Coordinates of C-alpha atoms in Angstrom, one line a residue:
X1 CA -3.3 -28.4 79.8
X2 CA 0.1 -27.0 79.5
X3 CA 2.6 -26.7 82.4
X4 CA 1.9 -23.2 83.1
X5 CA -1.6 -22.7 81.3
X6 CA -4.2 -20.6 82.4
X7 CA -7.9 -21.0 81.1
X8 CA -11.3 -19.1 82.5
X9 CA -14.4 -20.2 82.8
X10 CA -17.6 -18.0 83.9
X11 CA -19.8 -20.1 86.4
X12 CA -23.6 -19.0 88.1
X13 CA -23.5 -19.9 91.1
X14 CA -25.7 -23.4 90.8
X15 CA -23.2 -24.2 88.6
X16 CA -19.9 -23.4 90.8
X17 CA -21.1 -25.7 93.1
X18 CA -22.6 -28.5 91.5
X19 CA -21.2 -31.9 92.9
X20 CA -17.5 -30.4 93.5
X21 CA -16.0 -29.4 96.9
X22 CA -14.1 -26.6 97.5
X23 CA -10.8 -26.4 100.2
X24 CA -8.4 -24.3 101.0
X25 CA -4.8 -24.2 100.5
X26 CA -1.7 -23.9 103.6
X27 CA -1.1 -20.5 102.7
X28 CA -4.7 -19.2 103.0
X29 CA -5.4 -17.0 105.5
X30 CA -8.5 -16.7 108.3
X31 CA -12.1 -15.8 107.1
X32 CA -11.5 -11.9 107.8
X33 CA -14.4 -10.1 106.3
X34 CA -16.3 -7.6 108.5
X35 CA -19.2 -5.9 108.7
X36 CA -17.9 -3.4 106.2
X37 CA -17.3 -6.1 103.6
X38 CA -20.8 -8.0 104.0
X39 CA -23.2 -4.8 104.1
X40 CA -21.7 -3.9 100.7
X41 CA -21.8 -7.0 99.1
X42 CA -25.3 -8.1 100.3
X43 CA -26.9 -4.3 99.5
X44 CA -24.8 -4.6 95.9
X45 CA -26.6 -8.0 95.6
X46 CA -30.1 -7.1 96.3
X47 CA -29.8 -3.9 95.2
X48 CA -29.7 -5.4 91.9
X49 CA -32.4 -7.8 92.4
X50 CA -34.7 -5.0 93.0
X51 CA -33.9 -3.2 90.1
X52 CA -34.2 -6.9 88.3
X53 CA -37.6 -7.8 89.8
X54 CA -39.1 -4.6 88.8
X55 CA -39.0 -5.0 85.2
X56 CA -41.7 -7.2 84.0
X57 CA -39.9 -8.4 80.7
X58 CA -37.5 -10.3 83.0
X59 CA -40.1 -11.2 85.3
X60 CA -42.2 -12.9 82.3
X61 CA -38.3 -14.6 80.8
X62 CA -36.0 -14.5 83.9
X63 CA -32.9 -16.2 81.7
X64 CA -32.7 -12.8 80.0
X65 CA -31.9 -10.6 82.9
X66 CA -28.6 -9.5 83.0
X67 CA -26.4 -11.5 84.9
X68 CA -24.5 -9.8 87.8
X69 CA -20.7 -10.4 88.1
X70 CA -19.2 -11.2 92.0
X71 CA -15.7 -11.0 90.5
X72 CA -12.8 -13.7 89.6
X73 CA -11.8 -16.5 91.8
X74 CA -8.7 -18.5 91.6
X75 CA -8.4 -22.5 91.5
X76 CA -6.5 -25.9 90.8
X77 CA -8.2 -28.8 90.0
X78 CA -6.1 -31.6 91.5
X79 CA -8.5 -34.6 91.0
X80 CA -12.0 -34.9 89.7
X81 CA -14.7 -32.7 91.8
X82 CA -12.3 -31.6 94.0
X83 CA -10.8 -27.9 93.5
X84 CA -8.7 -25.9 95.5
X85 CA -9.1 -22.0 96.1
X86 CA -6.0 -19.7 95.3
X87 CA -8.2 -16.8 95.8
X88 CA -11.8 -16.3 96.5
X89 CA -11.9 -17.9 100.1
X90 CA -14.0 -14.9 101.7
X91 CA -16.2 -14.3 98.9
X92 CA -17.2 -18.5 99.2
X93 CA -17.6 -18.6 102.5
X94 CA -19.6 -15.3 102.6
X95 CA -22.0 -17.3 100.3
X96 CA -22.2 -20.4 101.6
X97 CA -23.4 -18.1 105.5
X98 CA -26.3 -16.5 102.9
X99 CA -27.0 -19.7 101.4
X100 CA -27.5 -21.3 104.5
X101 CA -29.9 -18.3 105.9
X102 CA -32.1 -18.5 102.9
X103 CA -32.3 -22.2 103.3
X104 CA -33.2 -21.7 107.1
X105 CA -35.9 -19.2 105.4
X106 CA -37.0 -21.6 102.7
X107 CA -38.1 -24.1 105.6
X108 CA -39.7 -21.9 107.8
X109 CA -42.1 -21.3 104.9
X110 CA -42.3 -24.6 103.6
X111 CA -40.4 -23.9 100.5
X112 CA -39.7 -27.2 99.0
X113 CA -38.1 -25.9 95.4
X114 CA -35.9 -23.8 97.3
X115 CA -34.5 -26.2 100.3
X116 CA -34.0 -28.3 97.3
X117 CA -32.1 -26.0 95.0
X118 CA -30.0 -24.5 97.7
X119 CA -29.1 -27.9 99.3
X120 CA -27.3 -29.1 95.8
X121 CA -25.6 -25.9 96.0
X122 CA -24.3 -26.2 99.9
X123 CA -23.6 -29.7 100.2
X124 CA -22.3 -32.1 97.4
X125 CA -24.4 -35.3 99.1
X126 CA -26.9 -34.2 101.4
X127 CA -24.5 -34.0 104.2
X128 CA -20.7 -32.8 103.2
X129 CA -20.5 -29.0 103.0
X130 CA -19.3 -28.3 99.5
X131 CA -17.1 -26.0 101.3
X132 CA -14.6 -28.5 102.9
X133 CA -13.3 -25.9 104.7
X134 CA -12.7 -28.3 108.2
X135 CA -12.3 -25.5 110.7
X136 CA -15.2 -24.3 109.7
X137 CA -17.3 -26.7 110.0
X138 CA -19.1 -26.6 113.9
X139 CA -20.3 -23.0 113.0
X140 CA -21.6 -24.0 109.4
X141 CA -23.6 -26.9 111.1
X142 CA -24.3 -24.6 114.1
X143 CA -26.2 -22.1 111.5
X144 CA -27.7 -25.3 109.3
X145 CA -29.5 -26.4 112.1
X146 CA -30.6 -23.0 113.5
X147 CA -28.9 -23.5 116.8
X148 CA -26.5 -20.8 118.4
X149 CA -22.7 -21.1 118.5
X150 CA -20.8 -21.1 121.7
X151 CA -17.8 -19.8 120.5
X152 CA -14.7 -20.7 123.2
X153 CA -11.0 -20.2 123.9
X154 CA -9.1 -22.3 121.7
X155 CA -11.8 -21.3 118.8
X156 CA -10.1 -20.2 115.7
X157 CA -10.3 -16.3 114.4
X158 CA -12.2 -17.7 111.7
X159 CA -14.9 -19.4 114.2
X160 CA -15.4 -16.4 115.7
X161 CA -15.6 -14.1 112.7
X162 CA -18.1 -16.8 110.8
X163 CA -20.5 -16.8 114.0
X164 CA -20.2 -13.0 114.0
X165 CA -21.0 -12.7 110.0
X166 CA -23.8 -15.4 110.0
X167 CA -25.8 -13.3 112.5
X168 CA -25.1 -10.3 110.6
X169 CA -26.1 -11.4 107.3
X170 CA -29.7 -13.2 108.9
X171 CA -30.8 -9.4 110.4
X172 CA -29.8 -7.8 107.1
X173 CA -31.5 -10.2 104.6
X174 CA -34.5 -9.1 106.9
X175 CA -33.8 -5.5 106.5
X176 CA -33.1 -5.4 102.8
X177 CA -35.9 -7.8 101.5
X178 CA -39.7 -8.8 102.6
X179 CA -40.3 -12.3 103.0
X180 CA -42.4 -12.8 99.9
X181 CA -39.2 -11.4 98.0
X182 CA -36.8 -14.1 99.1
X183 CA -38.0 -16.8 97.2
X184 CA -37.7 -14.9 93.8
X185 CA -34.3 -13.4 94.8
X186 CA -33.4 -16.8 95.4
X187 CA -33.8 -18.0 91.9
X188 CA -32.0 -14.8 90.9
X189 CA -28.9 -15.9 92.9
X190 CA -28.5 -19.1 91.9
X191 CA -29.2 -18.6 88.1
X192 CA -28.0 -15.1 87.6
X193 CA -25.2 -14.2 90.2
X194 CA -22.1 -14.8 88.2
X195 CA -17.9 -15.7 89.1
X196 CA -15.0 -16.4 86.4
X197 CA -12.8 -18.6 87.7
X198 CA -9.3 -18.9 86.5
X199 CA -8.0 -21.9 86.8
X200 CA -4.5 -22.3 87.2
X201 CA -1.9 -25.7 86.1
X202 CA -1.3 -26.5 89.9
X203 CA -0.6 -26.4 92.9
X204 CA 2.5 -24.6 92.2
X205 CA 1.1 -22.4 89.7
X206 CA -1.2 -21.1 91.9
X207 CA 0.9 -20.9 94.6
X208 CA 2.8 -18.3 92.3
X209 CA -0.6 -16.5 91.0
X210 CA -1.5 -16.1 94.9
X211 CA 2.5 -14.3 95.1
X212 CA 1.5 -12.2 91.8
X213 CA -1.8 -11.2 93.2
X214 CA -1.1 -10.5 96.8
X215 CA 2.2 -9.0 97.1
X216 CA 1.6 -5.9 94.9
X217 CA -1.2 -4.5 97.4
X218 CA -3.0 -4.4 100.4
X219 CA -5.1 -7.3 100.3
X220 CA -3.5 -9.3 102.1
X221 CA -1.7 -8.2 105.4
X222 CA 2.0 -8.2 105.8
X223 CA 1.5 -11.1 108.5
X224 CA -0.7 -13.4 106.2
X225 CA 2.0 -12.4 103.5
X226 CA 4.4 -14.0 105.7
X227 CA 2.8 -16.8 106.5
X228 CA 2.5 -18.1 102.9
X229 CA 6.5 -17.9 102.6
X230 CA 7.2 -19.3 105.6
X231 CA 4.7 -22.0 104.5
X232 CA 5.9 -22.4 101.1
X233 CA 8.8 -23.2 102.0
X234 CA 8.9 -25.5 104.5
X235 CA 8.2 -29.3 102.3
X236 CA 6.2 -32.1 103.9
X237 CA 5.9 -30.5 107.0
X238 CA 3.5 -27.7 105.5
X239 CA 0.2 -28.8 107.9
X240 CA 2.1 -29.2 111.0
X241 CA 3.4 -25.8 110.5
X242 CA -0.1 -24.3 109.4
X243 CA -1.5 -25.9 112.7
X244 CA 1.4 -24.2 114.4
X245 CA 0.5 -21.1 113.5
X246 CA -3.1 -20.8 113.5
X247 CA -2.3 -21.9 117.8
X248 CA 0.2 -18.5 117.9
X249 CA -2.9 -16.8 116.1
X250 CA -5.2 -17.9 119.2
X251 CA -3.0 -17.5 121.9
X252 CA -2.4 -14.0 120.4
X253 CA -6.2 -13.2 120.4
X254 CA -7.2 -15.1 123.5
X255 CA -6.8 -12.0 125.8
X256 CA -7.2 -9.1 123.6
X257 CA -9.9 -8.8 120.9
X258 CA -7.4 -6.9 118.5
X259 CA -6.7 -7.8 115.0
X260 CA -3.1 -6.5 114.9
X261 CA -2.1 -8.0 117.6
X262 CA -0.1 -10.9 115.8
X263 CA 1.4 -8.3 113.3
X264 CA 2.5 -6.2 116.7
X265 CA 3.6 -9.1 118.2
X266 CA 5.7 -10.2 115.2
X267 CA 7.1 -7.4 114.9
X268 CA 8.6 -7.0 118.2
X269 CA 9.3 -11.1 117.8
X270 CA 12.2 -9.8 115.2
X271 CA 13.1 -6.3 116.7
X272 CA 13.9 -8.1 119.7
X273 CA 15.5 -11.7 118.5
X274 CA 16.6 -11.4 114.8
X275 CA 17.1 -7.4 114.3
X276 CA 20.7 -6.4 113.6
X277 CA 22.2 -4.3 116.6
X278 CA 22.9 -1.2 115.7
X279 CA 20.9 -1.3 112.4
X280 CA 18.6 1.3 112.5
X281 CA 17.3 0.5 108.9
X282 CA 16.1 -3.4 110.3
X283 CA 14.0 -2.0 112.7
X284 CA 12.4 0.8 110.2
X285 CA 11.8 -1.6 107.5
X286 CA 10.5 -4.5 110.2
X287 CA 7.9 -1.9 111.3
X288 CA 6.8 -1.3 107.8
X289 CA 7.0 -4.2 106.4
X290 CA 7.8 -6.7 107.8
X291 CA 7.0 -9.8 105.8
X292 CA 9.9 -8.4 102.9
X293 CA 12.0 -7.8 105.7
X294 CA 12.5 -11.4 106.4
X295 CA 12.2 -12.3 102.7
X296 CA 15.5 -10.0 101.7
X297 CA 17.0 -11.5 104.9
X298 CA 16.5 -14.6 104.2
X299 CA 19.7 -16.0 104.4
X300 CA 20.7 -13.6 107.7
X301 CA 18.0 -15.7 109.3
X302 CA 18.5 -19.3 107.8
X303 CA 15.2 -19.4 106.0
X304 CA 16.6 -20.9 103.1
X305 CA 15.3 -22.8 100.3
X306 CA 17.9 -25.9 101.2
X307 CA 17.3 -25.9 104.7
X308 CA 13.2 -26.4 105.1
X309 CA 13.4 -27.2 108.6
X310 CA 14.3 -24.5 109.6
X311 CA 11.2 -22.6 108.3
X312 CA 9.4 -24.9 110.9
X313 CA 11.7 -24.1 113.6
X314 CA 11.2 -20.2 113.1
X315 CA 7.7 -20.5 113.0
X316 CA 7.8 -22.7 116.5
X317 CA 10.1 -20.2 118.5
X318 CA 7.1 -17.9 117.2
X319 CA 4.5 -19.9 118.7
X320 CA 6.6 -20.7 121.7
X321 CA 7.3 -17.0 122.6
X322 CA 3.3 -15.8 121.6
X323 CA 2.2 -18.6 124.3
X324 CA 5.1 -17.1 127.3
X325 CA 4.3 -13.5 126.0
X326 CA -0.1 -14.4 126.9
X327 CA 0.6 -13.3 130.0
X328 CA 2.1 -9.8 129.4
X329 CA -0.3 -9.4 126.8
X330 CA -2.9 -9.6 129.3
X331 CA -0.9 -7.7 131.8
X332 CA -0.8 -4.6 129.5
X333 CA -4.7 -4.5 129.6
X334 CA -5.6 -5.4 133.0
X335 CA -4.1 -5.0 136.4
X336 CA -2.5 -7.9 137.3
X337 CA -1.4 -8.4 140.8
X338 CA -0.7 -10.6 143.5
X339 CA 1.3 -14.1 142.2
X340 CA 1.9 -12.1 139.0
X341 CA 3.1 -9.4 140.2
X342 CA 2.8 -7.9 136.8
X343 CA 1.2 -4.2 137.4
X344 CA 4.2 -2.2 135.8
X345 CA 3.2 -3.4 132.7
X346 CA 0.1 -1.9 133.0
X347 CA 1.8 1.1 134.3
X348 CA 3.9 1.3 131.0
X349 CA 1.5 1.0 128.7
X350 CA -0.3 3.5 130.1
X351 CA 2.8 5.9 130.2
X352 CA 3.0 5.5 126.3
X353 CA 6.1 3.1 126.8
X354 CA 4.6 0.2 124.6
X355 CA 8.1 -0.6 123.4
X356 CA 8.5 -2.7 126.1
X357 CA 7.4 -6.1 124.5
X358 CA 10.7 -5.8 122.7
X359 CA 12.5 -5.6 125.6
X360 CA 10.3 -8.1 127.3
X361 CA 10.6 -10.6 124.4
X362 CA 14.6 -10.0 124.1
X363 CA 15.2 -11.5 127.9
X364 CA 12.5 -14.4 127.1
X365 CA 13.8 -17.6 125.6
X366 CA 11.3 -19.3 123.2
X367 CA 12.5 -22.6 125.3
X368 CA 12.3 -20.4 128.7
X369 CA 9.8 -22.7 131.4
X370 CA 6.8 -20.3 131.7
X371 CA 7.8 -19.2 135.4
X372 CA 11.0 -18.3 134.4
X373 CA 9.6 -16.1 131.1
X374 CA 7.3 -14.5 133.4
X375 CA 10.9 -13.5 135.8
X376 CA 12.9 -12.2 133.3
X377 CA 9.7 -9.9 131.6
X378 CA 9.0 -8.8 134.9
X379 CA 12.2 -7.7 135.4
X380 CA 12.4 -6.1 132.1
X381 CA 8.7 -4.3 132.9
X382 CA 9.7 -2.8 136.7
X383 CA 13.1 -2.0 134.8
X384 CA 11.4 0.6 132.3
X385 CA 9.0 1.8 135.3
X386 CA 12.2 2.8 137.0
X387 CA 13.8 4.5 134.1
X388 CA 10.8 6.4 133.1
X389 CA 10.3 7.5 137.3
X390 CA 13.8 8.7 137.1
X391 CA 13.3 10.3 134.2
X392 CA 10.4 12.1 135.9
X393 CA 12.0 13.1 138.7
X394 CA 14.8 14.8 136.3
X395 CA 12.8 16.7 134.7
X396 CA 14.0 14.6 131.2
X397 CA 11.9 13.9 128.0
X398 CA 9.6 10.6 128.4
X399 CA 9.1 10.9 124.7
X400 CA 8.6 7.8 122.5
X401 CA 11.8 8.5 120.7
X402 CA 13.3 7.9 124.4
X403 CA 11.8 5.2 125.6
X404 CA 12.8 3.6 121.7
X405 CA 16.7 4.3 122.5
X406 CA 16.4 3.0 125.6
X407 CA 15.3 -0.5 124.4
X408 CA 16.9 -0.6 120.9
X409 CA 20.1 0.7 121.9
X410 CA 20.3 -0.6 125.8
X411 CA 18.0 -3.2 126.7
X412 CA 17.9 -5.5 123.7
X413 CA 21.7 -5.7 123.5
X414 CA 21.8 -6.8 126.4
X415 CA 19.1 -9.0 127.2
X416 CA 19.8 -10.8 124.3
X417 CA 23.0 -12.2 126.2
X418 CA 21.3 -13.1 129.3
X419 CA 20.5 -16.9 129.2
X420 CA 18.8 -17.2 133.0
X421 CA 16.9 -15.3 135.4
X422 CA 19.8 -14.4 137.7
X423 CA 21.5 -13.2 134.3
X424 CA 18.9 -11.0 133.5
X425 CA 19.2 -9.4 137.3
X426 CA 22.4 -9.1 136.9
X427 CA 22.3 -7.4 134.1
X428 CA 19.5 -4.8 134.6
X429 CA 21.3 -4.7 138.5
X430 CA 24.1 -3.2 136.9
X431 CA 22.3 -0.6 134.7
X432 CA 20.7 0.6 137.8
X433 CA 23.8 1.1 139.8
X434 CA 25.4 2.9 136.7
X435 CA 21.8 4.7 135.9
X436 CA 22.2 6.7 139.7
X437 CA 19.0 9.4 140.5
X438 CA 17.1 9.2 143.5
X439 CA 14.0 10.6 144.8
X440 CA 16.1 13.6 145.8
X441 CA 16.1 15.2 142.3
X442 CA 12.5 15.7 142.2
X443 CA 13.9 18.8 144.8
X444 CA 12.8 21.4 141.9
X445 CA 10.1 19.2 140.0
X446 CA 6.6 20.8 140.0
X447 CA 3.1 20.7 138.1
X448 CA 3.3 22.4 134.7
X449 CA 0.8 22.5 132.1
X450 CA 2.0 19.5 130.1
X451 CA 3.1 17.6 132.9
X452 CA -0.2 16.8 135.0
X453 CA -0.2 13.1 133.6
X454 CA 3.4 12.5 135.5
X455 CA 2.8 14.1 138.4
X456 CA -0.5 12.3 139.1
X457 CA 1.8 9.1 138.1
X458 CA 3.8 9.6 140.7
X459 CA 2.2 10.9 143.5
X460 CA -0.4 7.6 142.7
X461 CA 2.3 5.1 143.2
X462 CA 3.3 6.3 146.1
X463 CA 0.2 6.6 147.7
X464 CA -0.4 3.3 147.1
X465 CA 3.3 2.5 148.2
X466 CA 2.1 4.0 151.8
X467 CA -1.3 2.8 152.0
X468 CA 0.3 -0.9 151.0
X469 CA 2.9 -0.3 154.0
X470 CA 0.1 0.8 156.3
X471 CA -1.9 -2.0 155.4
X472 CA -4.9 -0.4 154.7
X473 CA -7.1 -1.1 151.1
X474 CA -5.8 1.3 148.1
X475 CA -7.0 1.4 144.4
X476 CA -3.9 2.7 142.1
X477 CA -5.7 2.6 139.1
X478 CA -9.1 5.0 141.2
X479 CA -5.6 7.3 142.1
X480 CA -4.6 7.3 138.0
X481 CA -8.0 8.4 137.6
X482 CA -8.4 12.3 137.2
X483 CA -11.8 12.0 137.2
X484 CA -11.7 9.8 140.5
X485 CA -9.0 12.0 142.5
X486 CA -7.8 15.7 141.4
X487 CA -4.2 17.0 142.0
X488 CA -4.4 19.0 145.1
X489 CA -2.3 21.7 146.3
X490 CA -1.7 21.4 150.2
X491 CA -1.1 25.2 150.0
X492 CA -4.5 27.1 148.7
X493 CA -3.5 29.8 146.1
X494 CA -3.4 32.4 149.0
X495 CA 0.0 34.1 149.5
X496 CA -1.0 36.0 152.5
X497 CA -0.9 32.9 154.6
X498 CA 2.2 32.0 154.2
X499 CA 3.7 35.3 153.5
X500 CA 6.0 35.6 156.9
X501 CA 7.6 32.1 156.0
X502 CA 7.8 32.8 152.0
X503 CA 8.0 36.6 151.6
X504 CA 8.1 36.6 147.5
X505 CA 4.9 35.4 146.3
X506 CA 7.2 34.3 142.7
X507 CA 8.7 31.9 145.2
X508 CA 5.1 31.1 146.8
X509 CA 4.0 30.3 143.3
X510 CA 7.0 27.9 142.9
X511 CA 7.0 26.0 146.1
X512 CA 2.9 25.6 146.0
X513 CA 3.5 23.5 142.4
X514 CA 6.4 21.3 143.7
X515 CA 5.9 17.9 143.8
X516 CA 6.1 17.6 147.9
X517 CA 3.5 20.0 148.3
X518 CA 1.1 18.5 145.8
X519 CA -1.4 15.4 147.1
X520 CA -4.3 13.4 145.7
X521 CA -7.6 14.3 146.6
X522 CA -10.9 12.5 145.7
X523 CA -13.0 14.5 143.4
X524 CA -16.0 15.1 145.4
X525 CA -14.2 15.6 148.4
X526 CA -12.3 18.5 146.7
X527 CA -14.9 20.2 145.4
X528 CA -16.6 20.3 148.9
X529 CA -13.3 22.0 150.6
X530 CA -12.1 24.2 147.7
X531 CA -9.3 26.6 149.6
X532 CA -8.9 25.4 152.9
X533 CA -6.0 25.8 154.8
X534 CA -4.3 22.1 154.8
X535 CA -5.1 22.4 158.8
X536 CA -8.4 22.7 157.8
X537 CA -8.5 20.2 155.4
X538 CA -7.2 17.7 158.2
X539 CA -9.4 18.6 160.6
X540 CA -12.5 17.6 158.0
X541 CA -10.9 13.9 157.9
X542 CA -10.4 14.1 154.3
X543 CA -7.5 12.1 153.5
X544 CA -5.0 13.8 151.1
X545 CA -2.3 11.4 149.7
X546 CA 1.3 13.5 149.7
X547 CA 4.1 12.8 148.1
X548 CA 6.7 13.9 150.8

């Protein structure tokens, strides 16, 4: 075969896996597919088996049916009965999970032509999956011996999705086909069900075919597009670095179910640590992009061809910050009080502020010790609260485009200079000091129609401020709650009342929306009072939080 040669070959599927083992190569990424992806392929497939089985020609001379085509796969041979997938992985798996559920079918019924004919096509000697896929292998022996998967905290993405899909593709198979029909469509998969595989020269070869097909489309996502330069790149130390990342990928996805959480992650990785200052164009093409991003910076950030280690060391501050960022991670989903002391996290997420990890990830150090990572975030977090209160209290846009100037063009400058704890105080220290505003501009502030969602914000952290000072139990996330607790005006929409001390009902209507004459009220006890006086109100012992 010629150094760059490329030859096909079509396959059935009793042939594709006849005696030969299939792995993966470093710059795969996860099993992905979704329920999307399996409840087309699986109605394609027996779709056509039902138009198949109801022609009696073919029933009577089955070899003449028309074959159906799954598509191309890509692969290198690099010794006998061994190959190696370019592309193709989630198509292979997906039918080694169906294979497996009509050979857990086959048994039930006492099918001894099919356990036999879809164990040469799922193991290559009675025990070895044909797909050597290691990673995989606890959930593909969970499913071969009809037992359920406990899937746990340092499982891969891949465990977890293969568990998910296995279970899927049993309760469909029962949906699409009667049992007496599996048999036949059995025999139809194996002999008629059809891939072409391309086989490439080598490893190399394919590596480049994998470039060619991947990075002209959406296939693959930016971050598994990354991956497989970073990985490409870095020599002998390719499976440490693979390990190294798959551990980012579950720390990432430990606390939050969320399949672009590693991309957002990344991304805020490089707008924080490797974006230019003051390059407005890093950040844009980061955010769209961001595996070309590093590739046309390549030598910006060292990740040079010459200099493999240090493809390792990127992808290790990478890992190193995903594990000290877990915590704010979770923090942005949950409360998290007490010893963490992490709530304004929370708090800016909620206030649209998500631009924060960059911030947060600019005053961490990837060597930081975990308690002093946690220090300089929280700092970061409760600085942002601050600025977006103030901002509040001003009467001042809390737009994203605001927040995004604040950390791009503030923060990250100068967190990125701040090698300790007391640095990072320091820093923020002296922001605050030059940043001035007090509660005293909030003098004119009041409830509008497209400011309900600040005003509750801060007349809820102050009532929890005061019923924290009193001692006494509080709930700021029941006060966030407009279902929970309404906005109450301590002044019922009755001029008259009041009309001796506040002759001009314009006025009246000004003073009653202000912030100090607004409160929290819980929802059921509001409704009960409607337009009490606030004497009234008090003498009911219904406790209205005020901000003063």
């Amino acid at each position: 075969m010629g150094s760059d040669e490329i030859r096909s070959q079509g396959f059935c599927l009793k042939e594709l896996f006849r005696e030969v083992t299939y792995e993966i190569d470093y710059y795969q990424r996860d099993y992905t597919w979704g329920e999307d992806e399996i409840r087309t392929l699986l109605r394609d497939l027996c779709g056509s088996f039902r138009n198949w089985s109801t022609d009696p020609a073919y029933l009577r001379r089955p070899h003449t049916a028309p074959q159906y085509f799954l598509g191309p796969f890509v692969y290198y041979e690099p010794s006998k009965n061994r190959r190696y997938l370019v592309d193709g992985q989630q198509r292979f798996v997906t039918l080694h999970l169906l294979f497996l559920q009509l050979r857990l079918s086959a048994q039930e019924r006492g099918d001894a032509r099919a356990v036999d004919r879809l164990n040469r096509v799922i193991t290559i000697d009675g025990e070895h999956f044909a797909l050597g896929i290691t990673d995989h292998e606890p959930v593909l022996r969970a499913v071969a011996e009809a037992r359920k998967y406990e899937t746990g905290v340092g499982d891969s993405l891949s465990r977890r999705n293969l568990w998910a899909r296995s279970q899927q593709i049993e309760s469909q198979l029962a949906e699409e086909l009667d049992a007496e029909n599996l048999p036949r469509f059995t025999e139809w998969l194996l002999d008629r069900v059809v891939l072409v595989g391309i086989r490439a020269a080598s490893s190399d070869h394919g590596y480049r075919m994998f470039e060619t097909m991947n990075d002209r489309g959406a296939r693959l996502t930016a971050v598994d597009l990354l991956k497989s330069h970073l990985l490409s790149h870095v020599g002998a130390n390719e499976d440490h670095l693979n390990t190294q990342w798959h551990e980012m990928l579950r720390e990432l996805a430990t606390d939050r179910e969320d399949p672009t959480a590693a991309s957002r992650f990344i991304k805020a990785f490089l707008m924080a640590r490797c974006a230019r200052e003051g390059r407005e164009d890093d950040r844009r093409q980061i955010d769209s992009n961001l595996n070309v991003w590093v590739r046309h910076n390549a030598a910006y950030l060292g990740l040079v061809p010459e200099r493999p280690s240090n493809f390792l060391h990127f992808v290790q501050d990478l890992l190193k910050s995903a594990r000290l960022f877990r915590p704010f991670l979770a923090a942005s989903r949950a409360l998290k009080t007490g010893g963490d002391r992490l709530e304004t996290v929370l708090f800016n997420e909620r206030n649209g502020l998500s631009c924060q990890a960059i911030a947060i990830l600019a005053a961490i150090d990837p060597d930081d010790r975990p308690s002093d990572a946690k220090d300089k975030g929280r700092l970061g977090a409760v600085y942002m609260d601050r600025w977006y209160a103030l901002r509040v209290l001003q009467d001042l846009p809390v737009q994203s485009a605001d927040s995004n100037s604040l950390v791009h063009d503030t923060l990250v400058p100068l967190l990125r200079k701040c090698r300790t704890t007391a640095d990072v105080a320091s820093a923020l220290g002296d922001r605050v000091t030059h940043d001035g505003g007090s509660i005293r501009d909030a003098a004119t502030l009041g409830l509008r129609g497209n400011n309900a969602h600040q005003i509750r914000y801060l007349l809820a952290r102050a009532t929890a401020y005061v019923e924290e000072a009193c001692q006494r139990p509080h709930d700021v996330l029941a006060y966030l709650d407009r279902e929970r607790f309404h906005i109450e005006h301590l002044w019922a929409n009755h001029h008259h009342r009041v009309e001796e001390e506040i002759p001009d009902p314009v006025v009246f209507r000004s003073r009653r929306n202000q912030l100090g004459g607004l409160g929290l009220l819980m929802g059921r006890e509001n409704s009960s009072i409607n337009d009490l006086p606030l004497n009234g109100k008090a003498a009911c012992g219904v406790p209205v939080a005020q901000a003063d």
